[in-house]
Short mmCIF file of C-alpha atoms in Angstrom, two decimals:
data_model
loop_
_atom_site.label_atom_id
_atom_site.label_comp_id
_atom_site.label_asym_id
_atom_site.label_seq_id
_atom_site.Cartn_x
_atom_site.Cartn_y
_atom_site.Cartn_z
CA UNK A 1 117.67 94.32 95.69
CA UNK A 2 121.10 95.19 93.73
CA UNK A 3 122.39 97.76 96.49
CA UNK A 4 125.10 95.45 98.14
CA UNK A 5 125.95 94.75 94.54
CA UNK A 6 126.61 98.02 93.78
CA UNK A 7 128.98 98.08 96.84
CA UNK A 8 130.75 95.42 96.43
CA UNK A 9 131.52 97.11 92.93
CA UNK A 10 133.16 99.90 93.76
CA UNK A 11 135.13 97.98 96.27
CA UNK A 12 136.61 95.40 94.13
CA UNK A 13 137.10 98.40 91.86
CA UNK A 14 139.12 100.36 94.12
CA UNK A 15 141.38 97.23 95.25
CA UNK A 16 141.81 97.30 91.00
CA UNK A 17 142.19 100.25 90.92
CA UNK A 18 144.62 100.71 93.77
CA UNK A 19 146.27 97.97 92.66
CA UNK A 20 147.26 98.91 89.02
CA UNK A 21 148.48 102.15 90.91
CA UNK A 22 150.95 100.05 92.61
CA UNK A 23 152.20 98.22 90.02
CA UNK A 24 152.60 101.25 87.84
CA UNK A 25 154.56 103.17 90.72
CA UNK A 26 156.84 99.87 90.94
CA UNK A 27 157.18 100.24 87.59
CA UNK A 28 159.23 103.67 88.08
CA UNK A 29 160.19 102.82 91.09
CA UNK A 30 159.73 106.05 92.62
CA UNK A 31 156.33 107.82 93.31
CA UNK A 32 156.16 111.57 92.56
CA UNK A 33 153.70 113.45 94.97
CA UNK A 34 151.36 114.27 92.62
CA UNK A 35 150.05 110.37 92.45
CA UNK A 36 148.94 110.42 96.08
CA UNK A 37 145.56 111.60 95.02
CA UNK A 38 145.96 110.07 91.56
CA UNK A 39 143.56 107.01 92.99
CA UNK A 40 141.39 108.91 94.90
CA UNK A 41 140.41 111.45 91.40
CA UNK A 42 139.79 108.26 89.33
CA UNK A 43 137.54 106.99 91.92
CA UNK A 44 135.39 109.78 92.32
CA UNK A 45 135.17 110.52 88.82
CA UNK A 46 133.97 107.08 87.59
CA UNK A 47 131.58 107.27 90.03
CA UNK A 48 130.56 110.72 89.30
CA UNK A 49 129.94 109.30 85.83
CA UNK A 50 128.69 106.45 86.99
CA UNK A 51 125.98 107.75 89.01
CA UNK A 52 124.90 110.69 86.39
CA UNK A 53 124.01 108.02 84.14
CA UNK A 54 121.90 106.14 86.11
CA UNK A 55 120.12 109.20 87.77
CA UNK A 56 119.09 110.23 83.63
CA UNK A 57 117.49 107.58 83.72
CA UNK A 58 113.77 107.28 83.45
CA UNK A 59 112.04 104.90 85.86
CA UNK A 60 109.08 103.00 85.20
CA UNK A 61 107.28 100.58 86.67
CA UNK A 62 108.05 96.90 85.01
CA UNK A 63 105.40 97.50 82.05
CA UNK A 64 103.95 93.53 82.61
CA UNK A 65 103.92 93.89 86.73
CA UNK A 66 101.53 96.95 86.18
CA UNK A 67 99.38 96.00 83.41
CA UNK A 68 98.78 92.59 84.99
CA UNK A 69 97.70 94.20 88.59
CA UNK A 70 95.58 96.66 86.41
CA UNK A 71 93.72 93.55 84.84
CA UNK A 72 93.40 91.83 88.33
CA UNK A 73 91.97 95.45 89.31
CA UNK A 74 89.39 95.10 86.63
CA UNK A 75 88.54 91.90 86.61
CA UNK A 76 88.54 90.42 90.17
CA UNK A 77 86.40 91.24 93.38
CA UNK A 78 88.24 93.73 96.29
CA UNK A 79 87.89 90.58 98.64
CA UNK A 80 90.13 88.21 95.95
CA UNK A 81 93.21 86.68 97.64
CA UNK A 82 95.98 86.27 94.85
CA UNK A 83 99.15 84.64 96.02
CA UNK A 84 102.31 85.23 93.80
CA UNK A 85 106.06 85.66 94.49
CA UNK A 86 106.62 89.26 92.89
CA UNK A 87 104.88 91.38 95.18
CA UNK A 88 105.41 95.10 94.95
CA UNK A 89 103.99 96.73 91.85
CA UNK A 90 101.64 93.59 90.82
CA UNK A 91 99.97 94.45 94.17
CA UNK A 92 99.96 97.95 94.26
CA UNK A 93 97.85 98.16 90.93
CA UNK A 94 95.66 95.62 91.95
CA UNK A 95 94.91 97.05 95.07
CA UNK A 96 94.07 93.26 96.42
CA UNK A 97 95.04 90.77 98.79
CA UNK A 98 98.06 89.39 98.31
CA UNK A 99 99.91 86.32 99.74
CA UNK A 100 103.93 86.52 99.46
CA UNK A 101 104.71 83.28 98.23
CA UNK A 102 108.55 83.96 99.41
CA UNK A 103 107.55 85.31 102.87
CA UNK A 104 107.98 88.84 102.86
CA UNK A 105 104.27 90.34 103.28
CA UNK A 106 103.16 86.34 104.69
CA UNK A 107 106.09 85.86 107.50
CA UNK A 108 104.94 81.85 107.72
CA UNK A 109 106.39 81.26 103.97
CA UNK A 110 109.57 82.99 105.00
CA UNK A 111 110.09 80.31 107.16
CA UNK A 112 109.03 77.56 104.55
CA UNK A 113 111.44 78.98 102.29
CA UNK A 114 114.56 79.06 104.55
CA UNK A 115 113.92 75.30 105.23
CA UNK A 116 113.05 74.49 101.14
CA UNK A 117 110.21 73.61 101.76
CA UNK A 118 108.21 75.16 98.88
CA UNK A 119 105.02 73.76 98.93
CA UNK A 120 104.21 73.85 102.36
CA UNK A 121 102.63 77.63 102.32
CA UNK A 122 99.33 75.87 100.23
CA UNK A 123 98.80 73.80 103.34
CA UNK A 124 98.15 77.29 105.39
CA UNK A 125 97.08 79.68 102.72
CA UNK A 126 93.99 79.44 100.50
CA UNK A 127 94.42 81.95 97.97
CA UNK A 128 91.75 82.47 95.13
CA UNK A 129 93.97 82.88 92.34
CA UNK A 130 97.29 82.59 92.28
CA UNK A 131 99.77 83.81 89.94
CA UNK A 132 102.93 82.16 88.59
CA UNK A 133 105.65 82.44 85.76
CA UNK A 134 105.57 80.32 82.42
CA UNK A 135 107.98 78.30 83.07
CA UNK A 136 107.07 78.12 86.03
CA UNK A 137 110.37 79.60 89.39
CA UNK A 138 111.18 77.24 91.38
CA UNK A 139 109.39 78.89 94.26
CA UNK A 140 106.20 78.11 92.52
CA UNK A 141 106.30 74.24 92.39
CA UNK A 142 103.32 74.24 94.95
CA UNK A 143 101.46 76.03 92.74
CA UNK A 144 102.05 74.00 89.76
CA UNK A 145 101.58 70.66 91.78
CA UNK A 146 98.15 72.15 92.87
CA UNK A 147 97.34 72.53 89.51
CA UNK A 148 98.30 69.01 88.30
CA UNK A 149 96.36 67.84 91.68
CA UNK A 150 92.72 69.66 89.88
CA UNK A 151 93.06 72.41 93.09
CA UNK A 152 93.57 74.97 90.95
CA UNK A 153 92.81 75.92 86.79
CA UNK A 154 94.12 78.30 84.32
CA UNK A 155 92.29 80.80 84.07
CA UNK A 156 91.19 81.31 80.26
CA UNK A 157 90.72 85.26 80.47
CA UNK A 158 94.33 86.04 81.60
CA UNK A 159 96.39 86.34 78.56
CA UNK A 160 99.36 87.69 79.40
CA UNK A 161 102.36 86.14 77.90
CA UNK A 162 105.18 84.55 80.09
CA UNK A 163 102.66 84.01 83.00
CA UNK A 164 99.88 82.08 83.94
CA UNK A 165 96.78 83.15 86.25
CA UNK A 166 95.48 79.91 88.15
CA UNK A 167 92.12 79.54 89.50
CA UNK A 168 91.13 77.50 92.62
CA UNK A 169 88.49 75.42 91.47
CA UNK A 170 85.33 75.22 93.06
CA UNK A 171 85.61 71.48 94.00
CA UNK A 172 88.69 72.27 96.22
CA UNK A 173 89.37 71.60 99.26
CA UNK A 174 90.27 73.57 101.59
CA UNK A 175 93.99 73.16 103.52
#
């Protein structure tokens, strides 16, 4: 998610970088030869630095993500369609069906997004459970207004702070 970040980083860094090189060689108005590659060494060394420290690193899986698809592991059938927006290691541990809220896995809500339409994906989808933030993203107001609508319940065994596990309830209809 962060690599054009990271780009744009060391771009705006070298146009600071390049630029303070300027200004210094204006400075003394002349430019010995030496300080052609002056630039270029500070460059590659704060990104030599840069990158060491983030390769030390150890990398984990976002303890919550995993311990919550663990839980939907253990306590929900194979066949149990859970619909959520963070996809990737919530899913993996559970090892269930999942429905991308934000379109990636379910190309239909990538469409509903792009046009803000952010409930429209519960008129097409009828997940079992579905999974959402407390407070609630923005890309979960269908969710929530399911909820207030008596479609879906909290579920009373999930207990996992900062989210909520919603239930459809078994007087709902379907889309």
């Amino acid at each position: 998610y962060y690599a054009p970040y990271f780009i744009f980083i060391m771009v705006y860094c070298t146009q600071g970088l390049l630029w303070v090189f300027d200004t210094i060689v204006a400075f003394f108005h002349e430019k010995p030869p030496w300080t052609h590659y002056l630039p270029l060494l500070l460059i590659v060394s704060i990104l030599v630095y840069w990158a060491s420290g983030i390769s030390a690193r150890p990398r984990q899986p976002f303890k919550p993500y995993k311990d919550i698809g663990i839980w939907l592991n253990q306590y929900t059938e194979q066949t149990t369609q859970i619909a959520m927006v963070e996809i990737g290691i919530i899913g993996w541990y559970s090892n269930r069906p999942i429905i991308d809220i934000l379109g990636l896995i379910s190309p239909l809500n990538a469409r509903f997004i792009g046009e803000r339409k952010f409930e429209e994906w519960l008129k097409h989808y009828s997940p079992d459970l579905i999974l959402i933030h407390d407070p609630p993203w923005p890309h979960e107001v269908g969710a929530v207004n399911a909820l207030a609508a008596g479609r879906f319940e909290p579920d009373p065994r999930f207990g996992f702070q900062n989210y909520r596990l919603l239930r459809r309830t078994p007087t709902a209809q379907q889309p």
